[in-house]
Amino acid sequence: MLPRSATAPGERMSRIGGNVYTTIRKRITLGEYPPGMQLKEEHLAAELGVSRSPVRAALRRLESDGLICVEAHRGAFVAEWTDRDVDEVFDLRAVLEAHAAALAARRRQPGQLARLQALNEETERLLANRGEDFLAELQRINLAFHETILQASCSPRLMAMARQLHEVQRVTGSFYYYGEDDLLRSLFQHRELTEAIEHQDERMAADLMGSHVRGAFARLRRQRKGVAASGGNAGED
């Protein structure tokens, strides 16, 4: 159930609507509502402790986001993704994040550069001392690295589009399973990117980021079928 707060009725309804949208979206991106699952208004309303109106509004927004499909006379379903859809997501990510890296090389602030360097050092320490939360920490650091580059681009519209693609990637289950060599390669590529941004080499930063994303996708395509049984480490790039 969503939290209640003592605010004016209009403000409260707006906040409830936003919370409903955020909650359902999060559950989709985390896989709690898997692809193909039907999202019934009455069930969601009861589950979240709200009326059907904010649920209906949230579903319209999620349809606009491309995260659900609404079928006439059937209702709303979490979007299912084909191999072609996944290909498109990675292609778009490569283009957008390459552009973001070029902008970051031009516009980055000292604090953002220091943040990238610190994340690389944190990754190196994590690889040397792997605890129970190794995978979760690896994913957190990787996401923070890419997010820092997006922030350094100083382009809110670009950030919003790239973030949405990251969420879609989680929905599709497009995780890459890292082997030992891949973990080291990813860190090396992150260091190269950081150096290009440090030296404000826009072309190099764009080329490196495009290769980084496309390389991860190429490995994903080779390993996608049956990789879960190989014992690798799941991650995202």
mmCIF file of C-alpha atoms in Angstrom:
data_model
loop_
_atom_site.group_PDB
_atom_site.id
_atom_site.type_symbol
_atom_site.label_atom_id
_atom_site.label_comp_id
_atom_site.label_asym_id
_atom_site.label_seq_id
_atom_site.Cartn_x
_atom_site.Cartn_y
_atom_site.Cartn_z
ATOM 1 C CA MET A 1 0.000 0.000 0.000
ATOM 2 C CA LEU A 2 1.231 3.459 -0.835
ATOM 3 C CA PRO A 3 1.977 5.935 2.012
ATOM 4 C CA ARG A 4 -0.615 8.586 2.875
ATOM 5 C CA SER A 5 0.134 12.222 3.633
ATOM 6 C CA ALA A 6 -1.849 15.180 4.946
ATOM 7 C CA THR A 7 -1.941 17.592 1.988
ATOM 8 C CA ALA A 8 -4.549 19.506 0.005
ATOM 9 C CA PRO A 9 -6.905 17.176 -1.946
ATOM 10 C CA GLY A 10 -5.628 18.203 -5.396
ATOM 11 C CA GLU A 11 -1.990 17.939 -4.390
ATOM 12 C CA ARG A 12 -2.636 14.633 -2.652
ATOM 13 C CA MET A 13 -4.321 13.147 -5.732
ATOM 14 C CA SER A 14 -1.440 14.283 -7.921
ATOM 15 C CA ARG A 15 1.062 12.762 -5.526
ATOM 16 C CA ILE A 16 -0.887 9.502 -5.353
ATOM 17 C CA GLY A 17 -0.986 9.346 -9.146
ATOM 18 C CA GLY A 18 2.759 9.894 -9.339
ATOM 19 C CA ASN A 19 3.430 7.277 -6.678
ATOM 20 C CA VAL A 20 1.227 4.716 -8.433
ATOM 21 C CA TYR A 21 3.020 5.294 -11.737
ATOM 22 C CA THR A 22 6.456 5.098 -10.110
ATOM 23 C CA THR A 23 5.594 1.935 -8.178
ATOM 24 C CA ILE A 24 4.179 0.038 -11.158
ATOM 25 C CA ARG A 25 7.044 1.184 -13.398
ATOM 26 C CA LYS A 26 9.609 0.038 -10.841
ATOM 27 C CA ARG A 27 7.975 -3.375 -10.522
ATOM 28 C CA ILE A 28 8.034 -3.791 -14.292
ATOM 29 C CA THR A 29 11.687 -2.781 -14.627
ATOM 30 C CA LEU A 30 12.701 -5.065 -11.755
ATOM 31 C CA GLY A 31 10.863 -7.994 -13.323
ATOM 32 C CA GLU A 32 8.290 -8.306 -10.538
ATOM 33 C CA TYR A 33 5.679 -7.842 -13.266
ATOM 34 C CA PRO A 34 7.233 -9.947 -16.059
ATOM 35 C CA PRO A 35 6.702 -9.527 -19.819
ATOM 36 C CA GLY A 36 3.262 -10.748 -20.861
ATOM 37 C CA MET A 37 1.688 -10.362 -17.414
ATOM 38 C CA GLN A 38 -1.785 -8.829 -17.448
ATOM 39 C CA LEU A 39 -2.153 -5.694 -15.313
ATOM 40 C CA LYS A 40 -5.747 -5.476 -14.117
ATOM 41 C CA GLU A 41 -6.863 -2.112 -12.793
ATOM 42 C CA GLU A 42 -8.908 -3.560 -9.954
ATOM 43 C CA HIS A 43 -6.095 -5.824 -8.766
ATOM 44 C CA LEU A 44 -3.505 -3.050 -8.878
ATOM 45 C CA ALA A 45 -5.843 -0.652 -7.083
ATOM 46 C CA ALA A 46 -6.435 -3.173 -4.296
ATOM 47 C CA GLU A 47 -2.744 -4.042 -4.083
ATOM 48 C CA LEU A 48 -1.681 -0.396 -3.835
ATOM 49 C CA GLY A 49 -4.589 0.744 -1.672
ATOM 50 C CA VAL A 50 -5.882 3.367 -4.105
ATOM 51 C CA SER A 51 -8.878 3.906 -6.371
ATOM 52 C CA ARG A 52 -8.859 2.793 -9.991
ATOM 53 C CA SER A 53 -8.510 6.358 -11.351
ATOM 54 C CA PRO A 54 -4.785 6.842 -10.545
ATOM 55 C CA VAL A 55 -4.099 3.284 -11.734
ATOM 56 C CA ARG A 56 -5.810 4.011 -15.047
ATOM 57 C CA ALA A 57 -3.777 7.210 -15.451
ATOM 58 C CA ALA A 58 -0.555 5.368 -14.601
ATOM 59 C CA LEU A 59 -1.281 2.687 -17.198
ATOM 60 C CA ARG A 60 -1.770 5.351 -19.866
ATOM 61 C CA ARG A 61 1.645 6.814 -19.016
ATOM 62 C CA LEU A 62 3.268 3.386 -19.045
ATOM 63 C CA GLU A 63 1.749 2.673 -22.456
ATOM 64 C CA SER A 64 3.258 5.946 -23.692
ATOM 65 C CA ASP A 65 6.618 4.830 -22.248
ATOM 66 C CA GLY A 66 6.385 1.608 -24.244
ATOM 67 C CA LEU A 67 6.479 -0.552 -21.117
ATOM 68 C CA ILE A 68 2.951 -1.934 -21.483
ATOM 69 C CA CYS A 69 0.585 -2.721 -24.341
ATOM 70 C CA VAL A 70 -3.159 -2.069 -24.112
ATOM 71 C CA GLU A 71 -5.297 -4.392 -26.211
ATOM 72 C CA ALA A 72 -8.945 -3.679 -27.008
ATOM 73 C CA HIS A 73 -11.370 -5.842 -25.009
ATOM 74 C CA ARG A 74 -8.447 -7.575 -23.268
ATOM 75 C CA GLY A 75 -6.724 -4.983 -21.117
ATOM 76 C CA ALA A 76 -3.160 -3.979 -20.289
ATOM 77 C CA PHE A 77 -0.159 -6.307 -20.483
ATOM 78 C CA VAL A 78 3.519 -5.830 -19.699
ATOM 79 C CA ALA A 79 5.259 -5.449 -23.057
ATOM 80 C CA GLU A 80 6.939 -8.515 -24.512
ATOM 81 C CA TRP A 81 10.191 -7.982 -26.378
ATOM 82 C CA THR A 82 11.468 -9.702 -29.496
ATOM 83 C CA ASP A 83 15.122 -10.107 -30.449
ATOM 84 C CA ARG A 84 14.578 -7.267 -32.905
ATOM 85 C CA ASP A 85 13.347 -5.015 -30.086
ATOM 86 C CA VAL A 86 16.423 -5.817 -28.009
ATOM 87 C CA ASP A 87 18.682 -5.147 -31.006
ATOM 88 C CA GLU A 88 17.081 -1.746 -31.410
ATOM 89 C CA VAL A 89 17.534 -0.866 -27.732
ATOM 90 C CA PHE A 90 21.270 -1.566 -27.889
ATOM 91 C CA ASP A 91 21.648 0.279 -31.206
ATOM 92 C CA LEU A 92 19.953 3.345 -29.743
ATOM 93 C CA ARG A 93 21.991 3.110 -26.560
ATOM 94 C CA ALA A 94 25.220 3.012 -28.547
ATOM 95 C CA VAL A 95 24.265 6.141 -30.497
ATOM 96 C CA LEU A 96 22.917 8.129 -27.545
ATOM 97 C CA GLU A 97 25.655 7.215 -25.088
ATOM 98 C CA ALA A 98 28.400 7.838 -27.638
ATOM 99 C CA HIS A 99 26.994 11.334 -28.087
ATOM 100 C CA ALA A 100 26.757 11.727 -24.304
ATOM 101 C CA ALA A 101 30.412 10.721 -23.932
ATOM 102 C CA ALA A 102 31.469 13.318 -26.509
ATOM 103 C CA LEU A 103 29.486 16.008 -24.708
ATOM 104 C CA ALA A 104 30.930 14.876 -21.378
ATOM 105 C CA ALA A 105 34.458 15.270 -22.761
ATOM 106 C CA ARG A 106 33.587 18.837 -23.710
ATOM 107 C CA ARG A 107 31.521 19.868 -20.673
ATOM 108 C CA ARG A 108 32.617 17.725 -17.729
ATOM 109 C CA GLN A 109 33.308 19.360 -14.389
ATOM 110 C CA PRO A 110 36.272 18.412 -12.154
ATOM 111 C CA GLY A 111 33.960 16.698 -9.675
ATOM 112 C CA GLN A 112 32.439 14.509 -12.369
ATOM 113 C CA LEU A 113 35.850 13.462 -13.647
ATOM 114 C CA ALA A 114 36.920 12.642 -10.091
ATOM 115 C CA ARG A 115 33.737 10.593 -9.690
ATOM 116 C CA LEU A 116 34.545 8.488 -12.772
ATOM 117 C CA GLN A 117 38.080 7.886 -11.515
ATOM 118 C CA ALA A 118 36.782 6.906 -8.072
ATOM 119 C CA LEU A 119 34.298 4.444 -9.589
ATOM 120 C CA ASN A 120 37.096 2.786 -11.568
ATOM 121 C CA GLU A 121 39.142 2.424 -8.395
ATOM 122 C CA GLU A 122 36.107 1.024 -6.587
ATOM 123 C CA THR A 123 35.637 -1.539 -9.362
ATOM 124 C CA GLU A 124 39.279 -2.588 -9.093
ATOM 125 C CA ARG A 125 38.952 -3.087 -5.326
ATOM 126 C CA LEU A 126 35.738 -5.036 -5.816
ATOM 127 C CA LEU A 127 37.373 -7.381 -8.320
ATOM 128 C CA ALA A 128 40.205 -8.022 -5.881
ATOM 129 C CA ASN A 129 37.950 -8.612 -2.864
ATOM 130 C CA ARG A 130 34.662 -10.214 -3.859
ATOM 131 C CA GLY A 131 32.070 -10.588 -1.146
ATOM 132 C CA GLU A 132 28.543 -11.962 -1.066
ATOM 133 C CA ASP A 133 27.141 -8.823 -2.707
ATOM 134 C CA PHE A 134 29.723 -8.792 -5.502
ATOM 135 C CA LEU A 135 27.193 -8.932 -8.326
ATOM 136 C CA ALA A 136 24.897 -6.262 -6.888
ATOM 137 C CA GLU A 137 27.863 -3.988 -6.223
ATOM 138 C CA LEU A 138 29.214 -4.525 -9.739
ATOM 139 C CA GLN A 139 25.883 -3.548 -11.253
ATOM 140 C CA ARG A 140 25.606 -0.519 -8.962
ATOM 141 C CA ILE A 141 29.074 0.760 -9.884
ATOM 142 C CA ASN A 142 28.524 0.168 -13.597
ATOM 143 C CA LEU A 143 25.229 2.028 -13.539
ATOM 144 C CA ALA A 144 26.835 4.887 -11.584
ATOM 145 C CA PHE A 145 29.646 5.125 -14.161
ATOM 146 C CA HIS A 146 27.277 5.433 -17.104
ATOM 147 C CA GLU A 147 25.008 7.776 -15.140
ATOM 148 C CA THR A 148 27.938 10.072 -14.304
ATOM 149 C CA ILE A 149 28.818 10.368 -17.984
ATOM 150 C CA LEU A 150 25.197 11.221 -18.768
ATOM 151 C CA GLN A 151 25.210 13.899 -16.075
ATOM 152 C CA ALA A 152 28.497 15.303 -17.375
ATOM 153 C CA SER A 153 26.903 15.711 -20.813
ATOM 154 C CA CYS A 154 24.719 18.486 -19.317
ATOM 155 C CA SER A 155 21.864 17.492 -21.634
ATOM 156 C CA PRO A 156 18.645 16.763 -19.680
ATOM 157 C CA ARG A 157 16.809 15.499 -22.762
ATOM 158 C CA LEU A 158 19.627 13.116 -23.652
ATOM 159 C CA MET A 159 19.806 11.893 -20.062
ATOM 160 C CA ALA A 160 16.066 11.147 -20.007
ATOM 161 C CA MET A 161 16.176 9.162 -23.261
ATOM 162 C CA ALA A 162 19.247 7.151 -22.252
ATOM 163 C CA ARG A 163 17.835 6.370 -18.808
ATOM 164 C CA GLN A 164 14.640 5.073 -20.370
ATOM 165 C CA LEU A 165 16.662 2.719 -22.577
ATOM 166 C CA HIS A 166 18.507 1.407 -19.510
ATOM 167 C CA GLU A 167 15.147 0.644 -17.908
ATOM 168 C CA VAL A 168 13.882 -1.077 -21.042
ATOM 169 C CA GLN A 169 17.049 -3.172 -21.079
ATOM 170 C CA ARG A 170 16.252 -4.406 -17.574
ATOM 171 C CA VAL A 171 12.657 -5.184 -18.591
ATOM 172 C CA THR A 172 13.789 -7.314 -21.522
ATOM 173 C CA GLY A 173 16.103 -9.320 -19.308
ATOM 174 C CA SER A 174 19.003 -8.269 -21.518
ATOM 175 C CA PHE A 175 21.673 -8.954 -18.961
ATOM 176 C CA TYR A 176 25.149 -9.876 -19.974
ATOM 177 C CA TYR A 177 26.856 -12.700 -18.076
ATOM 178 C CA TYR A 178 30.442 -11.696 -17.446
ATOM 179 C CA GLY A 179 33.303 -14.134 -17.471
ATOM 180 C CA GLU A 180 36.569 -13.215 -15.786
ATOM 181 C CA ASP A 181 38.130 -11.791 -18.953
ATOM 182 C CA ASP A 182 35.012 -9.727 -19.594
ATOM 183 C CA LEU A 183 35.121 -8.157 -16.135
ATOM 184 C CA LEU A 184 38.705 -7.037 -16.694
ATOM 185 C CA ARG A 185 37.906 -5.839 -20.223
ATOM 186 C CA SER A 186 35.000 -3.748 -18.956
ATOM 187 C CA LEU A 187 37.194 -2.073 -16.336
ATOM 188 C CA PHE A 188 39.882 -1.394 -18.954
ATOM 189 C CA GLN A 189 37.313 0.192 -21.262
ATOM 190 C CA HIS A 190 35.950 2.325 -18.436
ATOM 191 C CA ARG A 191 39.476 3.558 -17.732
ATOM 192 C CA GLU A 192 40.000 4.385 -21.418
ATOM 193 C CA LEU A 193 36.741 6.318 -21.474
ATOM 194 C CA THR A 194 37.715 8.217 -18.348
ATOM 195 C CA GLU A 195 41.055 9.204 -19.880
ATOM 196 C CA ALA A 196 39.394 10.413 -23.085
ATOM 197 C CA ILE A 197 36.984 12.525 -21.049
ATOM 198 C CA GLU A 198 39.837 13.813 -18.886
ATOM 199 C CA HIS A 199 41.762 14.954 -21.983
ATOM 200 C CA GLN A 200 38.560 16.348 -23.524
ATOM 201 C CA ASP A 201 38.977 14.167 -26.607
ATOM 202 C CA GLU A 202 35.389 14.200 -27.838
ATOM 203 C CA ARG A 203 35.888 11.920 -30.837
ATOM 204 C CA MET A 204 37.802 9.324 -28.854
ATOM 205 C CA ALA A 205 35.216 9.358 -26.061
ATOM 206 C CA ALA A 206 32.387 8.833 -28.550
ATOM 207 C CA ASP A 207 34.220 6.023 -30.370
ATOM 208 C CA LEU A 208 35.105 4.253 -27.127
ATOM 209 C CA MET A 209 31.581 4.439 -25.727
ATOM 210 C CA GLY A 210 30.016 3.235 -28.973
ATOM 211 C CA SER A 211 32.428 0.292 -29.088
ATOM 212 C CA HIS A 212 31.854 -0.412 -25.395
ATOM 213 C CA VAL A 213 28.078 -0.730 -25.763
ATOM 214 C CA ARG A 214 28.189 -2.571 -29.094
ATOM 215 C CA GLY A 215 30.846 -4.953 -27.800
ATOM 216 C CA ALA A 216 28.712 -5.844 -24.806
ATOM 217 C CA PHE A 217 25.776 -6.491 -27.116
ATOM 218 C CA ALA A 218 27.839 -8.661 -29.458
ATOM 219 C CA ARG A 219 28.868 -10.841 -26.532
ATOM 220 C CA LEU A 220 25.274 -10.925 -25.298
ATOM 221 C CA ARG A 221 24.014 -12.158 -28.651
ATOM 222 C CA ARG A 222 26.583 -14.956 -28.707
ATOM 223 C CA GLN A 223 25.791 -16.088 -25.186
ATOM 224 C CA ARG A 224 22.111 -15.247 -24.794
ATOM 225 C CA LYS A 225 20.838 -18.792 -25.270
ATOM 226 C CA GLY A 226 21.826 -21.112 -22.476
ATOM 227 C CA VAL A 227 24.172 -18.644 -20.775
ATOM 228 C CA ALA A 228 22.346 -18.838 -17.475
ATOM 229 C CA ALA A 229 23.677 -22.365 -17.026
ATOM 230 C CA SER A 230 27.288 -21.370 -17.670
ATOM 231 C CA GLY A 231 28.009 -19.986 -14.205
ATOM 232 C CA GLY A 232 28.958 -16.491 -15.348
ATOM 233 C CA ASN A 233 28.253 -13.274 -13.481
ATOM 234 C CA ALA A 234 25.188 -11.337 -14.564
ATOM 235 C CA GLY A 235 25.718 -7.686 -15.232
ATOM 236 C CA GLU A 236 24.764 -4.768 -17.438
ATOM 237 C CA ASP A 237 26.783 -2.494 -19.682
#
